[in-house]
GROMACS .gro file of C-alpha atoms in nm:
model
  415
    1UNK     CA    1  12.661  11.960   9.874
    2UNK     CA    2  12.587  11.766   9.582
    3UNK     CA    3  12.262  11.550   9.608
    4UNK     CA    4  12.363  11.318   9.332
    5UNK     CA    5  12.669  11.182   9.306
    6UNK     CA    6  12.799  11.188   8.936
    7UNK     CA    7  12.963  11.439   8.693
    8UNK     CA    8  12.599  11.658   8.676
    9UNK     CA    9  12.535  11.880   9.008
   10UNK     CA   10  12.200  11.964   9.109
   11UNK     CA   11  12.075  12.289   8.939
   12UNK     CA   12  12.275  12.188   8.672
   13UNK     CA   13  12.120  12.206   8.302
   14UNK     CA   14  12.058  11.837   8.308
   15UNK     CA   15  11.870  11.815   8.651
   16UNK     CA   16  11.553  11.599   8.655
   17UNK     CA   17  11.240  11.795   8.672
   18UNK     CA   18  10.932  11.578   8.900
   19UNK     CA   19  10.609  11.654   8.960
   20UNK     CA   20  10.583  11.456   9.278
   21UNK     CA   21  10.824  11.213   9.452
   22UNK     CA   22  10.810  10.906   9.703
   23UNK     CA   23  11.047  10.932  10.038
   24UNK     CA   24  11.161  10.559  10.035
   25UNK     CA   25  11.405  10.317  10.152
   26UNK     CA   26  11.620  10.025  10.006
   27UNK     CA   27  11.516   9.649  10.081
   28UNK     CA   28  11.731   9.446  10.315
   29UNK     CA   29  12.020   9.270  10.211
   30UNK     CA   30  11.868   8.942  10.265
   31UNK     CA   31  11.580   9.049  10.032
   32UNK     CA   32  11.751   9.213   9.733
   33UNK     CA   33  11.976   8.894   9.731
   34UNK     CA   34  11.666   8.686   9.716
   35UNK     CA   35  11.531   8.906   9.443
   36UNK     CA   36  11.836   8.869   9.261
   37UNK     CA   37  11.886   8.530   9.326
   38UNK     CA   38  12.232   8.547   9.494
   39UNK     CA   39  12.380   8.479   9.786
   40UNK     CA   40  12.360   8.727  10.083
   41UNK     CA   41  12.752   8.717  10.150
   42UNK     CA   42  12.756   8.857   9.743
   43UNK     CA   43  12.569   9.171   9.819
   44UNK     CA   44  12.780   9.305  10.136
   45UNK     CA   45  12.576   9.605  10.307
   46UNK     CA   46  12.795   9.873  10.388
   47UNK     CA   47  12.905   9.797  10.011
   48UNK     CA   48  12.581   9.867   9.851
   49UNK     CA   49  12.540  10.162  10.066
   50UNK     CA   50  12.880  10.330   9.982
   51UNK     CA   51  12.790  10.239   9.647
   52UNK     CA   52  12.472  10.383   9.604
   53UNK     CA   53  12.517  10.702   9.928
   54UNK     CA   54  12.886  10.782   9.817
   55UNK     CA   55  12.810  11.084  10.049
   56UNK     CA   56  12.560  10.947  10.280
   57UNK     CA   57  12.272  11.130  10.179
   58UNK     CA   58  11.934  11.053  10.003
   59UNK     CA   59  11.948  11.024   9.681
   60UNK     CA   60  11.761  11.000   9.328
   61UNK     CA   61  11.728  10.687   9.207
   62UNK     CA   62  11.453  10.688   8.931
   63UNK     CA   63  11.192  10.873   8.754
   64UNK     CA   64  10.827  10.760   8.647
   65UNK     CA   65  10.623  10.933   8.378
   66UNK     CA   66  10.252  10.859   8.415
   67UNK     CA   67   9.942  11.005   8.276
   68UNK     CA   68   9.901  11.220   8.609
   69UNK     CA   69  10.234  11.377   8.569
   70UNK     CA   70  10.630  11.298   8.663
   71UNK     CA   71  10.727  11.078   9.005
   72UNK     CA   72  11.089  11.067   9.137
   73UNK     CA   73  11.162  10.783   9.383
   74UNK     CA   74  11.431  10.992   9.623
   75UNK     CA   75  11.549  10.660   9.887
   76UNK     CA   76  11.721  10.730  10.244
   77UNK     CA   77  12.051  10.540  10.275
   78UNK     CA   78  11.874  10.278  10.485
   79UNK     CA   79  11.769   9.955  10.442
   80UNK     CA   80  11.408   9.823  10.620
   81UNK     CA   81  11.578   9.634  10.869
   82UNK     CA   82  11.757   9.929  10.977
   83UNK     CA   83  11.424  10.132  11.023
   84UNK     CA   84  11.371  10.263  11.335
   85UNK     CA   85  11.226  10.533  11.493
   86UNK     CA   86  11.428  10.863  11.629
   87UNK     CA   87  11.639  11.108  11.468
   88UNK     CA   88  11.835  10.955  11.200
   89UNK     CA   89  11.526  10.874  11.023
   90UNK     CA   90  11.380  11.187  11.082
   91UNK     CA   91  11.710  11.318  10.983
   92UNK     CA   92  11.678  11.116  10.606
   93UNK     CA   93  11.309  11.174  10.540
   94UNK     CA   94  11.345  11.524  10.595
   95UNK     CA   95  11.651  11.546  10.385
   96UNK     CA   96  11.466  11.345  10.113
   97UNK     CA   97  11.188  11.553  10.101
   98UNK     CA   98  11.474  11.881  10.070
   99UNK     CA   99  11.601  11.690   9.760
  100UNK     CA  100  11.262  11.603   9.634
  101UNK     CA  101  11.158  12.004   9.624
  102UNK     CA  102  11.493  12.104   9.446
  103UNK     CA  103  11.394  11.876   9.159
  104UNK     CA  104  11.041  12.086   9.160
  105UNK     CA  105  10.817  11.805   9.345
  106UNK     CA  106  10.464  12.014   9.479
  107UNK     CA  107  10.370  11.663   9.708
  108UNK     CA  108  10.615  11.379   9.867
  109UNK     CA  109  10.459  11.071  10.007
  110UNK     CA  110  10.622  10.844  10.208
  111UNK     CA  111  10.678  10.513  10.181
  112UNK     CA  112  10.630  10.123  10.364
  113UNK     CA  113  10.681  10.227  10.760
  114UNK     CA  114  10.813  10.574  10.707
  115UNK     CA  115  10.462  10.713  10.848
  116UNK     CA  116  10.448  10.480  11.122
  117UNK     CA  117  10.773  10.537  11.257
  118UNK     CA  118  10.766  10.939  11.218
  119UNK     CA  119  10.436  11.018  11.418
  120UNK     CA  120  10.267  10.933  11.106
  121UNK     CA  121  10.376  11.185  10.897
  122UNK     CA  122  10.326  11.485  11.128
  123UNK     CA  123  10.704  11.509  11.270
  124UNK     CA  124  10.812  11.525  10.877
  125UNK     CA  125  10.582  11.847  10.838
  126UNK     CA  126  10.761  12.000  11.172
  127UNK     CA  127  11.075  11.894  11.013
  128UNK     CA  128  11.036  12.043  10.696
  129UNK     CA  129  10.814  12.326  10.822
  130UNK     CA  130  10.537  12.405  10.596
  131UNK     CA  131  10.682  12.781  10.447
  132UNK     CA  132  10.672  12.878  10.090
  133UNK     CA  133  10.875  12.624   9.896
  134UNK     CA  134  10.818  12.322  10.048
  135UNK     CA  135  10.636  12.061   9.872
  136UNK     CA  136  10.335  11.928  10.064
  137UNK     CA  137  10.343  11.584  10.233
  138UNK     CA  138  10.130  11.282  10.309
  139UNK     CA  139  10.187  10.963  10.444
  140UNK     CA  140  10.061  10.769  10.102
  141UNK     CA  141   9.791  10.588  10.339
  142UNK     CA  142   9.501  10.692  10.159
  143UNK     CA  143   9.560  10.559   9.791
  144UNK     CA  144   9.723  10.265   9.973
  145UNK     CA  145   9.359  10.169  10.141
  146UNK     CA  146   9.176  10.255   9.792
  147UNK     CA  147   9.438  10.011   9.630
  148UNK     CA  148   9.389   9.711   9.886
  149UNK     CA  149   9.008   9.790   9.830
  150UNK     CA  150   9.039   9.753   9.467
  151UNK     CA  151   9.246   9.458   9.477
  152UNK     CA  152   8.998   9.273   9.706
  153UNK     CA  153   8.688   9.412   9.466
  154UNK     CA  154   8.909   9.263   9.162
  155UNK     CA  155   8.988   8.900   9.364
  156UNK     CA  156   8.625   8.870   9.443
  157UNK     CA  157   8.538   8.935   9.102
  158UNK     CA  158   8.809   8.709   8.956
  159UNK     CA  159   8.668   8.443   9.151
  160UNK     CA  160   8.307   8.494   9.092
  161UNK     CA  161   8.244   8.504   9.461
  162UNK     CA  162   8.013   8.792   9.680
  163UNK     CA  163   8.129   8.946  10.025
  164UNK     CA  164   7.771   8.899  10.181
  165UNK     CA  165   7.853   8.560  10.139
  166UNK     CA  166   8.186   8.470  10.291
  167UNK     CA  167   8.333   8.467  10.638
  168UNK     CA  168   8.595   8.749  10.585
  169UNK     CA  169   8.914   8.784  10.824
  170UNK     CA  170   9.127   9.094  10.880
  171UNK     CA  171   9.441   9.067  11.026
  172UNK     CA  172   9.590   9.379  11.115
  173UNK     CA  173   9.356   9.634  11.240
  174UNK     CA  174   9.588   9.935  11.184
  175UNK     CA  175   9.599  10.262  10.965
  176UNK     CA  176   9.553  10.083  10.663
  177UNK     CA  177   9.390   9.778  10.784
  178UNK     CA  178   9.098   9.943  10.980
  179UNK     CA  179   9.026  10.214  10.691
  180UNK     CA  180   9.030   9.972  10.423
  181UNK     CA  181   8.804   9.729  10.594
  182UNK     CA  182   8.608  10.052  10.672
  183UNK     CA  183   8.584  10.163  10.322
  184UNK     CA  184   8.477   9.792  10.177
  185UNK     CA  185   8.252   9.763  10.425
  186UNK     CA  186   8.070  10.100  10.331
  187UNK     CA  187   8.088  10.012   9.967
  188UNK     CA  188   7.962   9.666   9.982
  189UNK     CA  189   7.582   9.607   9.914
  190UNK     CA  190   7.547   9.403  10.193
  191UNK     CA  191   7.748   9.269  10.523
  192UNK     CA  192   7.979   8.964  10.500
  193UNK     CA  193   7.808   8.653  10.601
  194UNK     CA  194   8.068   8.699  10.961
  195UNK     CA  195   8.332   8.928  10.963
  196UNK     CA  196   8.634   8.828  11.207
  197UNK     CA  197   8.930   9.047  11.332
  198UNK     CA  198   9.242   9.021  11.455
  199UNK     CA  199   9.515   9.177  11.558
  200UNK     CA  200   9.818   9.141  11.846
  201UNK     CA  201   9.796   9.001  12.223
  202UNK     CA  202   9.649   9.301  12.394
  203UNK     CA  203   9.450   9.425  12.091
  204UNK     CA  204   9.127   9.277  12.242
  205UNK     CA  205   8.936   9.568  12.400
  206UNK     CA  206   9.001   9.819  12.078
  207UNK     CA  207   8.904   9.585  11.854
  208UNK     CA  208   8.561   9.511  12.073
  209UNK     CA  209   8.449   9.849  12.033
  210UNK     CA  210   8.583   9.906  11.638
  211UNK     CA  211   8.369   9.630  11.559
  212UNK     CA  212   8.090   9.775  11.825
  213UNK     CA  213   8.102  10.094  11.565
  214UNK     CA  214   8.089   9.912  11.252
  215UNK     CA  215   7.790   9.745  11.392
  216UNK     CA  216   7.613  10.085  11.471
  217UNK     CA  217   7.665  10.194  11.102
  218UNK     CA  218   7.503   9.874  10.955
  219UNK     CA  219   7.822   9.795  10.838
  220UNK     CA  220   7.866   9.414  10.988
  221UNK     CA  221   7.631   9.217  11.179
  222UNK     CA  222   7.830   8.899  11.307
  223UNK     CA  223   8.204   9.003  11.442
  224UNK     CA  224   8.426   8.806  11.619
  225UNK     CA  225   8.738   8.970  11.780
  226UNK     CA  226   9.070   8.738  11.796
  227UNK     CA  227   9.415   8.813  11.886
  228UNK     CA  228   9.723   8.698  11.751
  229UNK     CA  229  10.016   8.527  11.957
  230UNK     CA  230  10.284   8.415  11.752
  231UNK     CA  231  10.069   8.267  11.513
  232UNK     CA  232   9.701   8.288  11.346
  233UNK     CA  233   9.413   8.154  11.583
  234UNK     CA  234   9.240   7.852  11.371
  235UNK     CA  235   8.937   8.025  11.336
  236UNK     CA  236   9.143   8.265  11.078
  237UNK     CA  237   9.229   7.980  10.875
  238UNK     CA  238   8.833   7.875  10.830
  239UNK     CA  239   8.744   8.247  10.637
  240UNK     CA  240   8.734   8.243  10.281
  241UNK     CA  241   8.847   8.544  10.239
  242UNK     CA  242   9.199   8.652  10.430
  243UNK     CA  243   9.267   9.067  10.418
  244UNK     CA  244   9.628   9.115  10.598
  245UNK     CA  245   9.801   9.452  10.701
  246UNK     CA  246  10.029   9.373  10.929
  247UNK     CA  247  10.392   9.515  11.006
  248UNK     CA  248  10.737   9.389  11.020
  249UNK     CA  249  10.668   9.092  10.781
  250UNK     CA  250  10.752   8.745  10.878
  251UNK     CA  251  10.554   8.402  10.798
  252UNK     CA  252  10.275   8.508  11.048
  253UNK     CA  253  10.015   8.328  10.822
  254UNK     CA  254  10.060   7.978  10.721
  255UNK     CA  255  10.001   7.894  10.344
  256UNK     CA  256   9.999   7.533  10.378
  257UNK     CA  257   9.767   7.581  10.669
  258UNK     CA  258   9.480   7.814  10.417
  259UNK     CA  259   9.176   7.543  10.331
  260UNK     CA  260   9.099   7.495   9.980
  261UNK     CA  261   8.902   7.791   9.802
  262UNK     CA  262   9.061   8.057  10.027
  263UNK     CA  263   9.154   8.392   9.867
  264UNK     CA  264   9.394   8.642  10.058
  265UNK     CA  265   9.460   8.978   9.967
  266UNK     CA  266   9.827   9.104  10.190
  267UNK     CA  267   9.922   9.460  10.226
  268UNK     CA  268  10.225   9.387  10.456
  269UNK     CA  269  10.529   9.472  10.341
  270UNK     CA  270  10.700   9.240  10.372
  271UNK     CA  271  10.490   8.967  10.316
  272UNK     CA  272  10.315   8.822  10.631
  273UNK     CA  273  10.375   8.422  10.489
  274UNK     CA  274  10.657   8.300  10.286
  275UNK     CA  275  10.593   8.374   9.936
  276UNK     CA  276  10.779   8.088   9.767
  277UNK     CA  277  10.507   7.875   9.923
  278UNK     CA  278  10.248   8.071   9.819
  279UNK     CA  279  10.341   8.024   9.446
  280UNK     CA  280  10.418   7.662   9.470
  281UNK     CA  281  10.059   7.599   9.605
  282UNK     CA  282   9.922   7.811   9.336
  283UNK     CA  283  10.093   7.686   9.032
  284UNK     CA  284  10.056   7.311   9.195
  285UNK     CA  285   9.738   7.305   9.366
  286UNK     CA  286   9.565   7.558   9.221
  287UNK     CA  287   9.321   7.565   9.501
  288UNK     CA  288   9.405   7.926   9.664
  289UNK     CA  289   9.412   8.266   9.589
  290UNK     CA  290   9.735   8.468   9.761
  291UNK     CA  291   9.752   8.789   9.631
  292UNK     CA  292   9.907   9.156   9.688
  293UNK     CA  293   9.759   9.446   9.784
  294UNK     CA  294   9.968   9.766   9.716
  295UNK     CA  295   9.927   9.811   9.346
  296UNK     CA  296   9.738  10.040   9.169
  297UNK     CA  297   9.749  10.127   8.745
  298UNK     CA  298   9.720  10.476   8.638
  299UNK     CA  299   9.722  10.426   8.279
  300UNK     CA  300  10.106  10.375   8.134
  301UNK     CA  301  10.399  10.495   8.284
  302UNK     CA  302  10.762  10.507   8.187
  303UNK     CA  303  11.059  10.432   8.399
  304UNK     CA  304  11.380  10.636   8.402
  305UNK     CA  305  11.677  10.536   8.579
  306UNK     CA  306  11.790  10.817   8.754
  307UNK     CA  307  12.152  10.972   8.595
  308UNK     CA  308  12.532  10.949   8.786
  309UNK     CA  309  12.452  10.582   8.926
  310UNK     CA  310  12.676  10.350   8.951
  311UNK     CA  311  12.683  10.092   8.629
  312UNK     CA  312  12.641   9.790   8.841
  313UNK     CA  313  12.325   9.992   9.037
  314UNK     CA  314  12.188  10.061   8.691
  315UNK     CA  315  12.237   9.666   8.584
  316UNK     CA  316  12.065   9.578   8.856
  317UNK     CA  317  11.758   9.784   8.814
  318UNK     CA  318  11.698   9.736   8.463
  319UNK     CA  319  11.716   9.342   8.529
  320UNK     CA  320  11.419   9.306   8.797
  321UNK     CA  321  11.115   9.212   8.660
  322UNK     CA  322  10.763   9.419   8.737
  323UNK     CA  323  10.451   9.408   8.612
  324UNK     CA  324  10.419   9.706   8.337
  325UNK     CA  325  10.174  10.011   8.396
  326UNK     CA  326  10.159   9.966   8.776
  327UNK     CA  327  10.285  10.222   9.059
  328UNK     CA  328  10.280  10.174   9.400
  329UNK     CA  329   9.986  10.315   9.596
  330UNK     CA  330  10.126  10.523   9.793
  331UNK     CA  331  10.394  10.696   9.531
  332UNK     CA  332  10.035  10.760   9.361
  333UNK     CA  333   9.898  10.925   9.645
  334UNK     CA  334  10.172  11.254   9.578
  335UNK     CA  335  10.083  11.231   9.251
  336UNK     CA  336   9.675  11.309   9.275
  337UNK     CA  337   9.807  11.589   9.485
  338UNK     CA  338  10.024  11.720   9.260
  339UNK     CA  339   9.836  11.677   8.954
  340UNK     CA  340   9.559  11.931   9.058
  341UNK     CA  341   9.247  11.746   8.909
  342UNK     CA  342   9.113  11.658   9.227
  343UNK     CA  343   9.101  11.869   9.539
  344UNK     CA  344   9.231  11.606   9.829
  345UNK     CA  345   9.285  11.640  10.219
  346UNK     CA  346   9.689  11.576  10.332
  347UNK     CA  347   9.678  11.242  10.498
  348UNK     CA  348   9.871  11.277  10.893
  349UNK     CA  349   9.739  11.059  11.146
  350UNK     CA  350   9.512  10.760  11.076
  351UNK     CA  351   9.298  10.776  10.711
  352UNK     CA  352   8.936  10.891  10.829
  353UNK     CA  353   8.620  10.757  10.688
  354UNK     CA  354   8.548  11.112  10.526
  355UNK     CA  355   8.930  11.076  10.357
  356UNK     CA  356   8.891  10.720  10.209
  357UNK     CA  357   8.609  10.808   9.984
  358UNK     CA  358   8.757  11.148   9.869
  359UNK     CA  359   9.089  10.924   9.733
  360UNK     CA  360   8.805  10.617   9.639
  361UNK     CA  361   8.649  10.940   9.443
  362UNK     CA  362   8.938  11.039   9.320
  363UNK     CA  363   9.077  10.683   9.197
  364UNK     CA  364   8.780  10.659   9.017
  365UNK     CA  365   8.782  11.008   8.809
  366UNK     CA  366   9.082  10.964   8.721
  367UNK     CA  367   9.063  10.617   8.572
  368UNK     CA  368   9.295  10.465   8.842
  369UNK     CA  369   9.213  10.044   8.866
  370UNK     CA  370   9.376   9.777   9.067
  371UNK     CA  371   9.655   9.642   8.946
  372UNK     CA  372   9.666   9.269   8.746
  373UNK     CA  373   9.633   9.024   9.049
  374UNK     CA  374   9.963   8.925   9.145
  375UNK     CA  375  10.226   8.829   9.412
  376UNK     CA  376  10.537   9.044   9.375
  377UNK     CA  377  10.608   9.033   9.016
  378UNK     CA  378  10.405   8.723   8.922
  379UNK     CA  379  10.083   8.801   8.763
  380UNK     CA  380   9.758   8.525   8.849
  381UNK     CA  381   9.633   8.351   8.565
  382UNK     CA  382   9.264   8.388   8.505
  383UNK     CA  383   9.130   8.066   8.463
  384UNK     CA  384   9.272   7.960   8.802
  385UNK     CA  385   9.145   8.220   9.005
  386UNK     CA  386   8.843   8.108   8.844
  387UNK     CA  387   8.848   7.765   8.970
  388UNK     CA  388   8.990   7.827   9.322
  389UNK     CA  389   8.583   7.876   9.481
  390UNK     CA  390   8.528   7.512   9.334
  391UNK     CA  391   8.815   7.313   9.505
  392UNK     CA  392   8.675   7.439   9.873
  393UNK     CA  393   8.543   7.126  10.027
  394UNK     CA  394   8.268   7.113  10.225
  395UNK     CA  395   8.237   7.065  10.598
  396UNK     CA  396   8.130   6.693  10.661
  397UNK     CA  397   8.384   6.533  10.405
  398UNK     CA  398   8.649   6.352  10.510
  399UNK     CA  399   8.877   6.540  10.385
  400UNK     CA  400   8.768   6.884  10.518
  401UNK     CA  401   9.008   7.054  10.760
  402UNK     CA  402   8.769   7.121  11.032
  403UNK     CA  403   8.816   7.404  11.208
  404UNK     CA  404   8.771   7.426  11.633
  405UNK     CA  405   8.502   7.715  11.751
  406UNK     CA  406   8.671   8.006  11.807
  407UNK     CA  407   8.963   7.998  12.054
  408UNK     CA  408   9.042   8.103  12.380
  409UNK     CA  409   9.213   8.422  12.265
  410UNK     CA  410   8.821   8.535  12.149
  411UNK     CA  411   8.686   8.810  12.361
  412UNK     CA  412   8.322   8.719  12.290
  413UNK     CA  413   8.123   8.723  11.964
  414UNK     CA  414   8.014   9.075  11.883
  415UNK     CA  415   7.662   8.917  11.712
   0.00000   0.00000   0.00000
């Protein structure tokens, strides 16, 4: 079978060459129209797909040269809001990965829910088997909690504030949100001023003793646990400094709800508020901070649009906008691997305390920084980050949004 459609088989002369490669998936419709600024009815589904999976297979759809070697972005004829776990994903991924390794990739990460949705990453290694040949995977977690680390170390700093002074709020205690506040924690010189978590109705009890063990490590002295239900308890709202993991998108936080001063740092992919609100508030109110989390920059890099797409596929690429020299965390994660300079554990399963710092170590020798503060392809202008610290108000003024104790939905401070 031929892996790509076009005039060029694989193995021909002409076939790309990667180093490493990211198993990946197309957005939905309703989000590549909004990125394009169309209508929905304009970009049909089972059009696009046809288009782009002529034979209904993964497929390569670009290349990115970087300073740590050659990435290949191989996508699963899927959109996200098709994701779901079972065999057809399975099915995909492991095809993906089969496409990756004929185009020479040594490491494939995988990429948004991928690992959550396929055992997190171990039924990909029993799919693909793990015999001479096949190119070694990992979920991408790792890099992804080193770049929301980074991104929260380069808000803080943009803003002139210190974590031992804030009250700090995770929401989404998962994979990536319980190793990156993990990993911050450890490599903070002191405790936030309270620390608050929270994650869905039922969360309650797991989260109790997470924060018990973070409080047996010196890591936090005042935690509060919270759950979720349909929206953000108010006690959320009062941190100044929002950290958000979450899955499955949606406007779970509020932007018009965020007091003045408040900086938020989202990993969730999709975003967990509505992002055209976000940027209004910034560029009219200047008095918050919302920012992404999955971005890393390598050095610079060099996109390639992969050959035998369609012209209209190709248009489309070359007109969205990104921010230059970035990659996305977890397509970097493949890449350390591959590259050989550092000598990293596979990430399956959850990203241990022991595997954070070896990618942290990692980031750091070889030169790898956060990514220009941003929200999707919008970079943050200095000088207001700068300024958003001064437009908090202070409790007692009139026109301070005064936040209730923590609610019912509390299962008891952890001080």
């Amino acid at each position: 079978a031929h892996a790509i459609a076009g005039p060029e088989p694989v193995g021909s002369a002409r076939e790309p060459r990667v180093d490493a490669a990211l198993i990946g998936y197309l957005p939905s419709p309703a989000h590549l129209a909004r990125l394009a600024r169309l209508p929905q009815a304009e970009l049909p589904r089972e059009q696009l797909r046809t288009l782009l999976f002529p034979d209904g297979r993964p497929r390569l759809l670009e290349t990115l040269s970087t300073p740590l070697g050659r990435s290949g972005f191989v996508c699963v004829p899927l959109f996200a809001d098709e994701l779901a776990p079972g065999d057809a994903l399975l099915g995909h991924t492991a095809r993906g990965v089969d496409l990756a390794a004929s185009f020479g990739a040594r490491s494939v990460s995988l990429a948004g829910m991928i690992p959550s949705l396929t055992g997190y990453g171990f039924d990909v290694v029993r799919a693909v088997g793990t015999g001479e040949g096949a190119p070694a995977v990992t979920t991408g977690h790792a890099a992804t909690v080193v770049s929301v680390v980074k991104t929260v170390h380069a808000a803080l700093e943009a803003t002139g504030q210190e974590l031992g002074a804030l009250t700090v709020a995770f929401v989404g205690l998962g994979s990536i949100g319980s190793s990156s506040l993990e990993l911050l924690l450890g490599r903070a010189p002191a405790p936030p001023a309270r620390l608050l978590l929270c994650d869905v109705p039922g969360s309650g009890p797991r989260l109790k003793e997470f924060a018990e063990r973070l409080r047996e490590r010196g890591l936090a002295d005042a935690v509060d646990v919270l759950e979720s239900d349909g929206g953000l308890p108010d006690a959320v709202y009062g941190a100044r400094l929002i950290v958000a993991a979450v899955s499955g998108g949606g406007a779970l936080l509020d932007v018009d709800r965020l007091e003045p001063g408040t900086t938020v740092v989202d990993d969730s992919f999709p975003h967990c508020f509505d992002t055209g609100r976000a940027v209004s508030r910034m560029d009219r109110a200047r008095d918050v901070l919302v920012v992404g989390g999955g971005l890393l920059n390598a050095g610079t890099v060099e996109r390639q649009v992969a050959e035998g797409l369609p012209a209209a596929a190709v248009a489309g690429y070359l007109a969205q906008p990104s921010i230059p020299d970035t990659i996305a965390s977890c397509r970097l994660e493949s890449l350390l691997h591959a590259s050989g300079t550092t000598d990293l554990p596979l990430v399956r399963g959850t990203v241990d305390t022991a595997t954070g710092r070896a990618y942290w170590a990692a980031a750091e020798a070889t030169g790898t920084r956060a990514a220009p503060l941003h929200l999707l392809t919008r970079t943050v202008d200095g000088d207001m980050a700068r300024q958003v610290p001064d437009r908090a108000v202070p409790p007692g003024r009139p026109d301070h949004l005064d936040r209730p104790g923590l609610p019912e939905q509390r299962f008891g401070s952890e001080t």
